[in-house]
Coordinates of C-alpha atoms and ligand atoms in Angstrom, one line a residue:
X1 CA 38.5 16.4 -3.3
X2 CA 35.9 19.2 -4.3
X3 CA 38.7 21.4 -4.9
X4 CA 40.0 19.7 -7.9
X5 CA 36.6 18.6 -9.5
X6 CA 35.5 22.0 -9.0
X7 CA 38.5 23.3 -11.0
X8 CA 38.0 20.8 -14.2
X9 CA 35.4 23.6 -14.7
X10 CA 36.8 25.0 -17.6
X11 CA 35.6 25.5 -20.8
X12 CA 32.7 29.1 -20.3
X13 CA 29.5 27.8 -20.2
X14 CA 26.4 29.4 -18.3
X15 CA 25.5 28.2 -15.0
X16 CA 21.9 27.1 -15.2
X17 CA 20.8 28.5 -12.0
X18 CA 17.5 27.0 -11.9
X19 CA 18.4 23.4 -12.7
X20 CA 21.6 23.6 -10.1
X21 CA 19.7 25.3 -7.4
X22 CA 17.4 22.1 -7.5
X23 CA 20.5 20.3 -6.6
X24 CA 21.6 22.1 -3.9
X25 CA 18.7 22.8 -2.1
X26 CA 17.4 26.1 -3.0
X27 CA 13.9 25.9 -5.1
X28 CA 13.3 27.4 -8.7
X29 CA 11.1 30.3 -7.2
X30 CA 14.1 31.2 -4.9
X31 CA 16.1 32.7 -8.0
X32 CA 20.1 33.0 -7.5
X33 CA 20.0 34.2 -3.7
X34 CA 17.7 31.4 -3.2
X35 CA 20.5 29.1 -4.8
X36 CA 23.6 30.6 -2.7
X37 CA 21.7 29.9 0.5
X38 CA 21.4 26.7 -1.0
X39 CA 25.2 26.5 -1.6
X40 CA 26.2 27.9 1.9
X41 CA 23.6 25.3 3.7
X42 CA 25.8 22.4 1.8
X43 CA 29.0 23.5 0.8
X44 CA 31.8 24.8 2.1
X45 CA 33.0 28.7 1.5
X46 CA 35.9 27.6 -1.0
X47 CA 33.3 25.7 -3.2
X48 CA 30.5 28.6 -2.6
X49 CA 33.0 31.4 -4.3
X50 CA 33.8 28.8 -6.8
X51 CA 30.4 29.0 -8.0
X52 CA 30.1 32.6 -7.5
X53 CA 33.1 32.8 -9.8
X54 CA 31.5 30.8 -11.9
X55 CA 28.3 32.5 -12.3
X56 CA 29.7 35.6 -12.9
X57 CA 32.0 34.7 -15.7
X58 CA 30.1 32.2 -17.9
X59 CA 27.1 31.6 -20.3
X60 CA 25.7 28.7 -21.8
X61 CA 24.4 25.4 -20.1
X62 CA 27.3 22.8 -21.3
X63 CA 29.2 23.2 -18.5
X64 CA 26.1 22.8 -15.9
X65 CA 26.4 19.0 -16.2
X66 CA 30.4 19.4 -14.5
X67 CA 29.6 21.6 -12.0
X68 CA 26.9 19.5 -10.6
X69 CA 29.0 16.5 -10.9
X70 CA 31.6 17.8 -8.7
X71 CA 29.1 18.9 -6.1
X72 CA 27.2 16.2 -6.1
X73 CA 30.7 14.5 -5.1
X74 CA 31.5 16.7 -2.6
X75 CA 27.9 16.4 -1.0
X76 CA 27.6 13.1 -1.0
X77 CA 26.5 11.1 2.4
X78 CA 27.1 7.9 0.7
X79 CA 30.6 7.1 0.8
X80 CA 30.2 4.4 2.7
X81 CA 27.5 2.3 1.5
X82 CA 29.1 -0.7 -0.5
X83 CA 27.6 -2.6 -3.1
X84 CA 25.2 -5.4 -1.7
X85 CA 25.6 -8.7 -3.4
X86 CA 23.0 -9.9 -5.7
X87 CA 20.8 -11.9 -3.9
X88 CA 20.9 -15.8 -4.3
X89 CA 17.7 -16.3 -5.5
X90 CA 16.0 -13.1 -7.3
X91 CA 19.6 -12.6 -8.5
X92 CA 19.5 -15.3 -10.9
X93 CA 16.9 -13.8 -12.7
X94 CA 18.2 -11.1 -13.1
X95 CA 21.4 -13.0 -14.5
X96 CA 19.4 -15.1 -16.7
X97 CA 17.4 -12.2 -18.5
X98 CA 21.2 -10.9 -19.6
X99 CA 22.0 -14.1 -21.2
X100 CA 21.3 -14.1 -24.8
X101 CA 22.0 -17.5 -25.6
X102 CA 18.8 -19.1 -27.2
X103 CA 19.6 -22.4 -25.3
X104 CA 18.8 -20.7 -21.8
X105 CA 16.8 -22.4 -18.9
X106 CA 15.9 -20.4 -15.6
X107 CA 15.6 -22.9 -13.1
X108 CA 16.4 -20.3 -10.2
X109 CA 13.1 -18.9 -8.6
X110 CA 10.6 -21.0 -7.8
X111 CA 7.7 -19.9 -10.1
X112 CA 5.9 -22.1 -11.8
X113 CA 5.5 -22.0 -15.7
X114 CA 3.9 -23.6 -18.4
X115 CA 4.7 -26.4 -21.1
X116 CA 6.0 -23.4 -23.3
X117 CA 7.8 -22.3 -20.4
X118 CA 5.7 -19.2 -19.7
X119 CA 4.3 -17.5 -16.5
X120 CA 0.7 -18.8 -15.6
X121 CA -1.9 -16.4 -14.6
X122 CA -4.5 -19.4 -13.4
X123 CA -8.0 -19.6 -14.8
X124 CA -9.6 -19.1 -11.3
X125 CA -7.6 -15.9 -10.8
X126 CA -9.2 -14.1 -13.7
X127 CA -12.8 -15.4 -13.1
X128 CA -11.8 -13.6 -9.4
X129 CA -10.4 -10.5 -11.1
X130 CA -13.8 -10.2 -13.8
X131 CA -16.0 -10.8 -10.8
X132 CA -14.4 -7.8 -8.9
X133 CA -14.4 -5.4 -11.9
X134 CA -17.9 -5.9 -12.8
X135 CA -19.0 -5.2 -8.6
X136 CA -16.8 -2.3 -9.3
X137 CA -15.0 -2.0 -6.0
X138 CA -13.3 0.3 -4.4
X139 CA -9.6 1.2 -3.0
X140 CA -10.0 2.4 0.0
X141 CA -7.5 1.5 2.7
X142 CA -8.1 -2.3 4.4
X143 CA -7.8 -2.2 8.0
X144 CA -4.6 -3.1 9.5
X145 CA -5.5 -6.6 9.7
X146 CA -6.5 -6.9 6.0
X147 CA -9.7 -7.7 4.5
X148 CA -11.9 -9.6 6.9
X149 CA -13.0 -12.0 3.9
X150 CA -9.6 -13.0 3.4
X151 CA -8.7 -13.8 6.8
X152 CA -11.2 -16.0 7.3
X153 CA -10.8 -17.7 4.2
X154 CA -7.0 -18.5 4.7
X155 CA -7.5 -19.5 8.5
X156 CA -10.3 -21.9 7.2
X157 CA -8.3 -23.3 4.5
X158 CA -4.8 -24.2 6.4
X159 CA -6.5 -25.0 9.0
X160 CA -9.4 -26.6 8.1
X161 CA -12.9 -24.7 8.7
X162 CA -14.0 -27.1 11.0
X163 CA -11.4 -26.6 13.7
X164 CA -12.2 -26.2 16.8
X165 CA -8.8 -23.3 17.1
X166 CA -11.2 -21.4 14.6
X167 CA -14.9 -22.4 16.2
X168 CA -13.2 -21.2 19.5
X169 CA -11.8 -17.7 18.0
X170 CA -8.2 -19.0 19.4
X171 CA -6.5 -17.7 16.3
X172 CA -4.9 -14.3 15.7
X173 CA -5.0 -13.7 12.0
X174 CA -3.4 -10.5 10.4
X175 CA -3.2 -10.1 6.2
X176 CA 0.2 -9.4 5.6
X177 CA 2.9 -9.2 2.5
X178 CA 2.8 -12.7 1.2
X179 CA 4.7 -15.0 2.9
X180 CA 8.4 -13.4 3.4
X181 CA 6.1 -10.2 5.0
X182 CA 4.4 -12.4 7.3
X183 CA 7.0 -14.6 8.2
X184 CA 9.2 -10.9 9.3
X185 CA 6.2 -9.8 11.0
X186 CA 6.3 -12.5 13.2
X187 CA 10.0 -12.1 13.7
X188 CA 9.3 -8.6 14.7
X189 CA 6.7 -10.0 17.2
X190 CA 9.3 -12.6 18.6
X191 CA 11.9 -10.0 18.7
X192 CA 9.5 -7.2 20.8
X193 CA 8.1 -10.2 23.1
X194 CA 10.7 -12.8 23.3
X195 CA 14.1 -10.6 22.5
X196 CA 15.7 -13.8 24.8
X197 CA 14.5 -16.6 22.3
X198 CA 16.1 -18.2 19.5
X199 CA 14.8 -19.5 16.4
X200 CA 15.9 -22.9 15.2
X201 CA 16.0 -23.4 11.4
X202 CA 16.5 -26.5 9.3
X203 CA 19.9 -26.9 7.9
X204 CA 19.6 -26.2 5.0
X205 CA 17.1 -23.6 4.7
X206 CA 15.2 -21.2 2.2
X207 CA 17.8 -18.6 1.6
X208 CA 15.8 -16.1 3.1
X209 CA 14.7 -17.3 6.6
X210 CA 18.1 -15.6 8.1
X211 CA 18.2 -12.6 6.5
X212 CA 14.6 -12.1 8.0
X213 CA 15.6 -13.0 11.6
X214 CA 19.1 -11.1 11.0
X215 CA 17.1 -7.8 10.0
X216 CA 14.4 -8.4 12.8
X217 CA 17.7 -8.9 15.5
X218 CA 16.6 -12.0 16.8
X219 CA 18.9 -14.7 17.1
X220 CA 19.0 -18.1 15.2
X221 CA 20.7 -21.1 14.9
X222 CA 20.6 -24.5 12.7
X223 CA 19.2 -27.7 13.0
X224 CA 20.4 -30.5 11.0
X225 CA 18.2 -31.4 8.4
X226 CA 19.8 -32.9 5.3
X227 CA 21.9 -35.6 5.2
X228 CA 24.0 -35.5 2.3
X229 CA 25.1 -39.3 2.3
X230 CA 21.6 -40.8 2.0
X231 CA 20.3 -37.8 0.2
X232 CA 17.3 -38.1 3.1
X233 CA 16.3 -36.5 6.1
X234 CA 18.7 -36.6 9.3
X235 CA 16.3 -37.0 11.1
X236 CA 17.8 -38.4 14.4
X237 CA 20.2 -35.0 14.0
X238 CA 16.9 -33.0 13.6
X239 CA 15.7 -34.7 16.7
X240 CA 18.7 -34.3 18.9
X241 CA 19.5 -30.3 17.7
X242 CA 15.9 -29.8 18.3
X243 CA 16.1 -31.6 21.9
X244 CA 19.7 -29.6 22.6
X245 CA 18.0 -26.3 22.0
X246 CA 17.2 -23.8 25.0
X247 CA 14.0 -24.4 26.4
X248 CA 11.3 -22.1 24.9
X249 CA 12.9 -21.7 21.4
X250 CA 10.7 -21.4 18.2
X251 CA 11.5 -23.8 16.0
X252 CA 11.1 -23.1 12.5
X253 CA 9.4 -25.6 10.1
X254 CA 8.5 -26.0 6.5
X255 CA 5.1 -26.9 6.6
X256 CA 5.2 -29.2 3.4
X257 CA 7.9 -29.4 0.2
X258 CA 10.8 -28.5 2.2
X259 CA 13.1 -25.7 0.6
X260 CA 15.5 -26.5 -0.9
X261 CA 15.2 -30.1 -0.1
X262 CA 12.1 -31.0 -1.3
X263 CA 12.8 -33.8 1.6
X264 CA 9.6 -34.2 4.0
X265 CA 9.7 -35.8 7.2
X266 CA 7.0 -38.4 7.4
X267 CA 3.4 -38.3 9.1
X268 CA 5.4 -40.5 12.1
X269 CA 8.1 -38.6 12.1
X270 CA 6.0 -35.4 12.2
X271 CA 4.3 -36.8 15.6
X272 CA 7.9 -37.5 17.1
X273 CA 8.9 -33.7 16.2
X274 CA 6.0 -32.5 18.1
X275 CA 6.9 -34.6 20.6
X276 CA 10.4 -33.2 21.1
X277 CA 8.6 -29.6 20.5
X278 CA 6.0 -30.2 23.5
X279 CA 9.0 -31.8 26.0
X280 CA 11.1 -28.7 25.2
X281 CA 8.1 -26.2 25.8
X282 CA 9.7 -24.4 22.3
X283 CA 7.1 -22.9 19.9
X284 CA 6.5 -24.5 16.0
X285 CA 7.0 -22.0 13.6
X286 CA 5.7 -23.0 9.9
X287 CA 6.5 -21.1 6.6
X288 CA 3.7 -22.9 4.9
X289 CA 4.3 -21.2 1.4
X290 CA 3.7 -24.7 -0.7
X291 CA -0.1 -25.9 0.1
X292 CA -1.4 -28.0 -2.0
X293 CA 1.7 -27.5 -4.2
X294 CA 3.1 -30.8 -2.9
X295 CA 0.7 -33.6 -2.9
X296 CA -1.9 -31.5 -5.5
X297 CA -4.2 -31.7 -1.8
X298 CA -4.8 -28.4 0.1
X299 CA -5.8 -30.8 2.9
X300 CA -2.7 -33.3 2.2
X301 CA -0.3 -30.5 2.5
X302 CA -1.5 -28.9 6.0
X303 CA -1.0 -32.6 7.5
X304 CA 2.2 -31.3 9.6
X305 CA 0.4 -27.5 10.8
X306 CA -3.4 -29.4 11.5
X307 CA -1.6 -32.2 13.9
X308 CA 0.1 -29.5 16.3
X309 CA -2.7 -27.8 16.5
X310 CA -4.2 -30.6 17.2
X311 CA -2.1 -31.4 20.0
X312 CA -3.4 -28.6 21.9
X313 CA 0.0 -26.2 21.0
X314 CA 0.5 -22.9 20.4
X315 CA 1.8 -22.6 17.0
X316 CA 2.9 -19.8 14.5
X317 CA 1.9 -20.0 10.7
X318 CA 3.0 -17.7 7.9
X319 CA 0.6 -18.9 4.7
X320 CA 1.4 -17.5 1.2
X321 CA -0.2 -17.4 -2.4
X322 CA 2.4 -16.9 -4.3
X323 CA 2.7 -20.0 -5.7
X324 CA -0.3 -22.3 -5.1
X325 CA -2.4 -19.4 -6.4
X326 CA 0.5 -17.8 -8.7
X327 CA 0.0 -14.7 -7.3
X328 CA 3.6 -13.7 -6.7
X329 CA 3.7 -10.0 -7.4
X330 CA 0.5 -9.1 -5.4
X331 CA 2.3 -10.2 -2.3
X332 CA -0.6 -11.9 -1.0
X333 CA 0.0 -14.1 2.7
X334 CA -1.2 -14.4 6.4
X335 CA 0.5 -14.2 9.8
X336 CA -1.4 -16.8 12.0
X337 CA -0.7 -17.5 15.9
X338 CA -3.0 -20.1 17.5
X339 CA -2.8 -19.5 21.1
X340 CA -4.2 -21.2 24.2
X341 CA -7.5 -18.7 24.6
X342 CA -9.5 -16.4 22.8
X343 CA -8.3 -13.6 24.7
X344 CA -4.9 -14.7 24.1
X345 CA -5.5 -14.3 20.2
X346 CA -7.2 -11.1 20.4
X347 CA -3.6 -9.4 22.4
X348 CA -1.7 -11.3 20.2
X349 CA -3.6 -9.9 17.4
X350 CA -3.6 -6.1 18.3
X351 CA -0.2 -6.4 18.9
X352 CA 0.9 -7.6 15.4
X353 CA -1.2 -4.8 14.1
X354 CA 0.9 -2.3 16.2
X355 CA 3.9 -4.1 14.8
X356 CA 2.5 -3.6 10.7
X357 CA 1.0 -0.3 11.6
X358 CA 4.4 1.8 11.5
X359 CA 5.9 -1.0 9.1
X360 CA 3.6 -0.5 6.0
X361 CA 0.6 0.5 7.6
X362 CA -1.8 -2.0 5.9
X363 CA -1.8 -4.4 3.4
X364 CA -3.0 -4.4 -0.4
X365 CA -6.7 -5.0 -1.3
X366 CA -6.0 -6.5 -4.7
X367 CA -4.7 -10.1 -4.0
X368 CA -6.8 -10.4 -0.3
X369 CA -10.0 -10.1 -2.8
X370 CA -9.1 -12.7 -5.1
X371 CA -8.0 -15.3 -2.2
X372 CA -11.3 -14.8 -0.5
X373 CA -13.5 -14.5 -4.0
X374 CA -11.9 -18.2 -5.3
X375 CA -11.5 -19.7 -1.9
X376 CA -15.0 -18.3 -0.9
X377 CA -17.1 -19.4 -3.7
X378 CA -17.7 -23.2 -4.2
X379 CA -17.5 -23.4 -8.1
X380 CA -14.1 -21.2 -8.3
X381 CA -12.5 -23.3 -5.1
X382 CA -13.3 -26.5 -7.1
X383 CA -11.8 -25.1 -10.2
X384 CA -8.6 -23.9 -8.3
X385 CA -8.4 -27.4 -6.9
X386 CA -8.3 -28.6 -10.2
X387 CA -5.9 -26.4 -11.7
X388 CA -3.7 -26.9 -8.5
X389 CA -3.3 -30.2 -9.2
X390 CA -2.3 -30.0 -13.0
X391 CA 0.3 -27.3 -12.0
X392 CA 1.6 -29.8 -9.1
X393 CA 1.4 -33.1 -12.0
X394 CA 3.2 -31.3 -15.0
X395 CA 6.1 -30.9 -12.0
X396 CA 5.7 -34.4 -11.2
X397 CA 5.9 -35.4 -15.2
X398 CA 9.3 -33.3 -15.8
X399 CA 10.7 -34.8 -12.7
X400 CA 10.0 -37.9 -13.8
X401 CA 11.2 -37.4 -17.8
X402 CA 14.0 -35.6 -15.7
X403 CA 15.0 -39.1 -14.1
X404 CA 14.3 -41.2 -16.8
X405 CA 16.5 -38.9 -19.1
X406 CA 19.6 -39.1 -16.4
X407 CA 19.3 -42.7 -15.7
X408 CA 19.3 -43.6 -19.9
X409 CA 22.3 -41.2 -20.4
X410 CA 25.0 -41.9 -17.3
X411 CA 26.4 -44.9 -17.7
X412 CA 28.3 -44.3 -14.7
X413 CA 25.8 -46.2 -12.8
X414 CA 24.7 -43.2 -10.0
X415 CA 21.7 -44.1 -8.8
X416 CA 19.2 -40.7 -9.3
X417 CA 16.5 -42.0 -7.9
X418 CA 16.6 -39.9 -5.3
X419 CA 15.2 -36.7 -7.5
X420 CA 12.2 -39.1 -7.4
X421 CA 11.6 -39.2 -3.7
X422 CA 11.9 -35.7 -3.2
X423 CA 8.7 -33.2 -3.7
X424 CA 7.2 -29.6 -4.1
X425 CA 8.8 -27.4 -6.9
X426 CA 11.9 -28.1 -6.7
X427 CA 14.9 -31.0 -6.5
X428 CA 18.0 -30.6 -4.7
X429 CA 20.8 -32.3 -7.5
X430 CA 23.6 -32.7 -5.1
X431 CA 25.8 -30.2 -7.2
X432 CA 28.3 -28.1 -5.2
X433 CA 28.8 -24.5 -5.8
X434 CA 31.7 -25.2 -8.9
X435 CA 29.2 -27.9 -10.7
X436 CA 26.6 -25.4 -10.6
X437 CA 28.4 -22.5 -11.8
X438 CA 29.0 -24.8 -14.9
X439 CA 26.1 -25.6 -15.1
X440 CA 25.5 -21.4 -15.9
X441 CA 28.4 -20.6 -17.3
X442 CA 28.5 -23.7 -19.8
X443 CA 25.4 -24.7 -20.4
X444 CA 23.3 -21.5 -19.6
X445 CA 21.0 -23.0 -17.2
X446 CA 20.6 -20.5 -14.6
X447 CA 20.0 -21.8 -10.6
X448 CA 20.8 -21.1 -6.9
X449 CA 24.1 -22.1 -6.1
X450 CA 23.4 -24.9 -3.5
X451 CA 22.6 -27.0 -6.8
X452 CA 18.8 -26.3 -6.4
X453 CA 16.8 -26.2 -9.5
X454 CA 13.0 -24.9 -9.8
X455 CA 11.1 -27.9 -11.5
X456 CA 8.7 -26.1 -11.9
X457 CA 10.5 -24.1 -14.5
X458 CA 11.4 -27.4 -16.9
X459 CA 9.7 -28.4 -19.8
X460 CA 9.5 -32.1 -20.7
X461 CA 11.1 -31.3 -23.9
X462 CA 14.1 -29.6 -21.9
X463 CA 15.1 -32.7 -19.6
X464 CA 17.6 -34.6 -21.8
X465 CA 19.1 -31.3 -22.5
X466 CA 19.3 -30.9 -18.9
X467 CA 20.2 -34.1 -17.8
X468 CA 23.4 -33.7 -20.5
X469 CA 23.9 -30.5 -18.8
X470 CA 23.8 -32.6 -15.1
X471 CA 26.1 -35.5 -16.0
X472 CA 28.6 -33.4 -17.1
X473 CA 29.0 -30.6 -14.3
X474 CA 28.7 -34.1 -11.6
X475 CA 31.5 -35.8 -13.8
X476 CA 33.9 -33.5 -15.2
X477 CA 33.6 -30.5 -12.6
X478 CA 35.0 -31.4 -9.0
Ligands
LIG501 N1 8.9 -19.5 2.3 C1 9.5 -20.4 1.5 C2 9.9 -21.7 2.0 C3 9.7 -20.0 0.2 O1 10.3 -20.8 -0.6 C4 9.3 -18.7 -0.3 C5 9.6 -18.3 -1.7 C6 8.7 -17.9 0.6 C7 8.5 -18.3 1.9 C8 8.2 -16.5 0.3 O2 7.4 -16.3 -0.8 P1 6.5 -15.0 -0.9 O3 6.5 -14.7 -2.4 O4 7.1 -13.9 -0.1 O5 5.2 -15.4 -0.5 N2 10.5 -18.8 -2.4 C9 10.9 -18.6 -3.8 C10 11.0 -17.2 -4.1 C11 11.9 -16.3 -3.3 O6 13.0 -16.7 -3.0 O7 11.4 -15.2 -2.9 C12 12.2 -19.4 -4.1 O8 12.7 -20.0 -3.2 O9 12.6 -19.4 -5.2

């Protein structure tokens, strides 16, 4: 193998020592002796008086770029690293900034966008970000916890500052990566303390709940969740899977706007999960990433986490701010655990910390100081409220435009109502993996390929062209 690219060395050119003694090891300084030992450390002896040969008979650098080539294939440690598949969601992104096509519609990640569909840095966020520049603040590391301002806001705000878990100092909350970082921090935390415990998640699910069990090694199973013949929730499935689980399993819910269903159980239906939850003595899990995304109500949307707590359980949120606060990149979230005692929370606590220590070792200041400046400050947490609930009504408008425009145009008489009932960002179309590749590869309008689309990436002036796009892939794709 190194023989033979080694020997497509062949037209004279100079070895350029310095350059190839980066590649194998041995440092500028160390000259051409420092290079060989470079060579012998990572090479065999056939290659090694190759080069030697090499050295000696050439000048000139043209050749440099060959030699290297066919070290660096000999050397290489990678041989058995495949390609990983794009992934489901970012993926499509990536896919749709290729397409040239002027007609193009990215209705894969859930990020919210504007009228003119554009990203939307919120009003609120930049009064935050003024406000911090003109205190001129600093970057110093944040303890492993994350800014103490922050964690208090976010604890008070899902769940509610009166509580008495909060009064009572029964909650451990740590600052972590946004939502996906807090929800794997927690994993880690099930995996170290509970490495017998499964996790039950909703069938389906957010594409990335079981990759972040998978990588933290602990062991999940589904629930049923969506039924596909009343386009509802399953609910009595839900309730039987979640009864049929081991004893002492956490069970994983979406706190509000179900991904990718955009299905919620109801407030009665929520009291006859916990139910099943308490019998079973399993642990509630919520991946509340949508607050006040849903209804437009921060209060609203913490319904389902505020009545387990309620209920005296111990209960696991991860929060994040990605999209109520459209802080996506600054990967901005909390890991909360409400546990029985204070004492409880504060070993709970120090152990999460010793989990995020060796991890990432602490989170970013940036997005903790805009969280606690809006949610802190009674004029900017009124104007976030406010801008909140336009970004959750312009969904509501395209959803309903999106509707209206699919129930004008098929005459086939399918009843769409259902994209009606369901909430959040997105809507779950009922396209299978074929109708939604059509949907891309005809039509250019990119999304996940369990026929999800992002709402919140529509425009009302895109719907019929959408709904066109729809009727087709349902009718003429099988
Ligand atoms: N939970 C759910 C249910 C969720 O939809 C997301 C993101 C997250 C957590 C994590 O978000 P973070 O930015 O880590 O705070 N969902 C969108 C983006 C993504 O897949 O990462 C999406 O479903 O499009």
């Amino acid at each position: 193998m190194m023989a033979s690219a080694a020997f497509a060395v062949s037209s004279p050119a100079a070895p350029a020592v310095d350059a190839r003694s980066k590649v194998l090891g041995g440092g500028k300084s160390q000259g051409r002796n420092g290079c060989r030992a470079g060579i012998t450390r990572k090479v065999s002896g056939f290659c090694l008086h190759m080069l030697w040969n090499l050295d000696l008979q050439y000048s000139g650098v043209a050749n440099f770029g060959r030699v290297m080539m066919a070290l660096a294939v000999d050397v290489t440690r990678f041989d058995g690293v495949p390609t990983a598949p794009p992934d489901p969601i970012l993926g499509v992104s990536e896919a749709f900034k290729a397409d040239t096509n002027d007609l193009k519609l990215n209705l894969g990640v859930g990020a919210y966008r504007t009228e003119d569909l554009q990203p939307y840095v919120l009003n609120v966020v930049k009064k935050a970000e003024n406000l911090m520049l003109e205190k001129g603040e600093n970057k110093e590391y944040l303890p492993i916890e994350g800014l103490a301002a922050f964690n208090k806001a976010t604890a008070e705000l899902l769940f509610g500052a009166d509580n008495p878990v909060i009064k009572q100092g029964r909650v451990a909350t740590l600052q972590s990566l946004s939502g996906t970082g807090s929800l794997r921090l927690a994993a880690a935390f099930i995996q170290r303390y509970f490495p017998e415990a499964k996790v039950l998640i909703s069938s389906p699910t957010w594409g990335n709940h079981k990759n972040i069990f998978n990588d933290a090694r602990v062991p999940w199973s589904e629930y049923r969740y969506y039924d596909p013949k009343t386009v509802g929730l399953d609910f009595e499935g839900m309730i039987a899977d979640i009864e049929a689980a081991p004893e002492g399993s956490f069970v994983l819910l979406h706190g509000c706007a179900h991904n990718p269903t955009g299905i919620d159980p109801t407030p009665e239906q929520w009291e006859k999960i916990a139910d099943v939850i308490q019998e079973k003595k399993h642990t509630p899990f919520f991946d509340v990433a949508y607050q006040g995304f849903a209804s437009g109500s921060l209060d609203e949307d913490a319904f389902s986490v505020r009545l387990f707590v309620q209920r005296g359980m111990e209960v696991f949120v991860a929060q994040s701010y990605s999209k109520n606060l459209g802080l996506y990149s600054e990967r901005i979230g909390a890991i909360n655990v409400v546990c029985s005692a204070p004492e409880l929370a504060n070993r709970v606590k120090s152990q999460l910390k010793r989990l995020a220590r060796p991890m990432y070792s602490n989170p970013p200041i940036h997005g903790a100081r805009i969280v606690a400046n809006v949610v802190g400050d009674p004029t900017l947490f009124g104007e976030w409220k406010e801008e909140m609930k336009e970004m959750a009504g312009r969904i509501k408008n395209v959803r309903q435009k999106l509707y209206d425009s699919l129930s004008a145009k098929d005459k086939s008489g399918k009843d769409w109502s259902f994209i009606l009932s369901q909430i959040g960002m997105f809507s779950y179309t009922g396209l299978n993996k074929a109708q939604s590749d059509n949907m891309t590869d005809k039509w250019h309008v990119y999304m996940t390929k369990d026929g999800r689309i992002s709402l919140a990436g529509l425009s009302l002036a895109k719907c019929d062209y959408l709904a066109d796009a729809i009727i087709d892939s349902f009718h003429n794709v099988n």
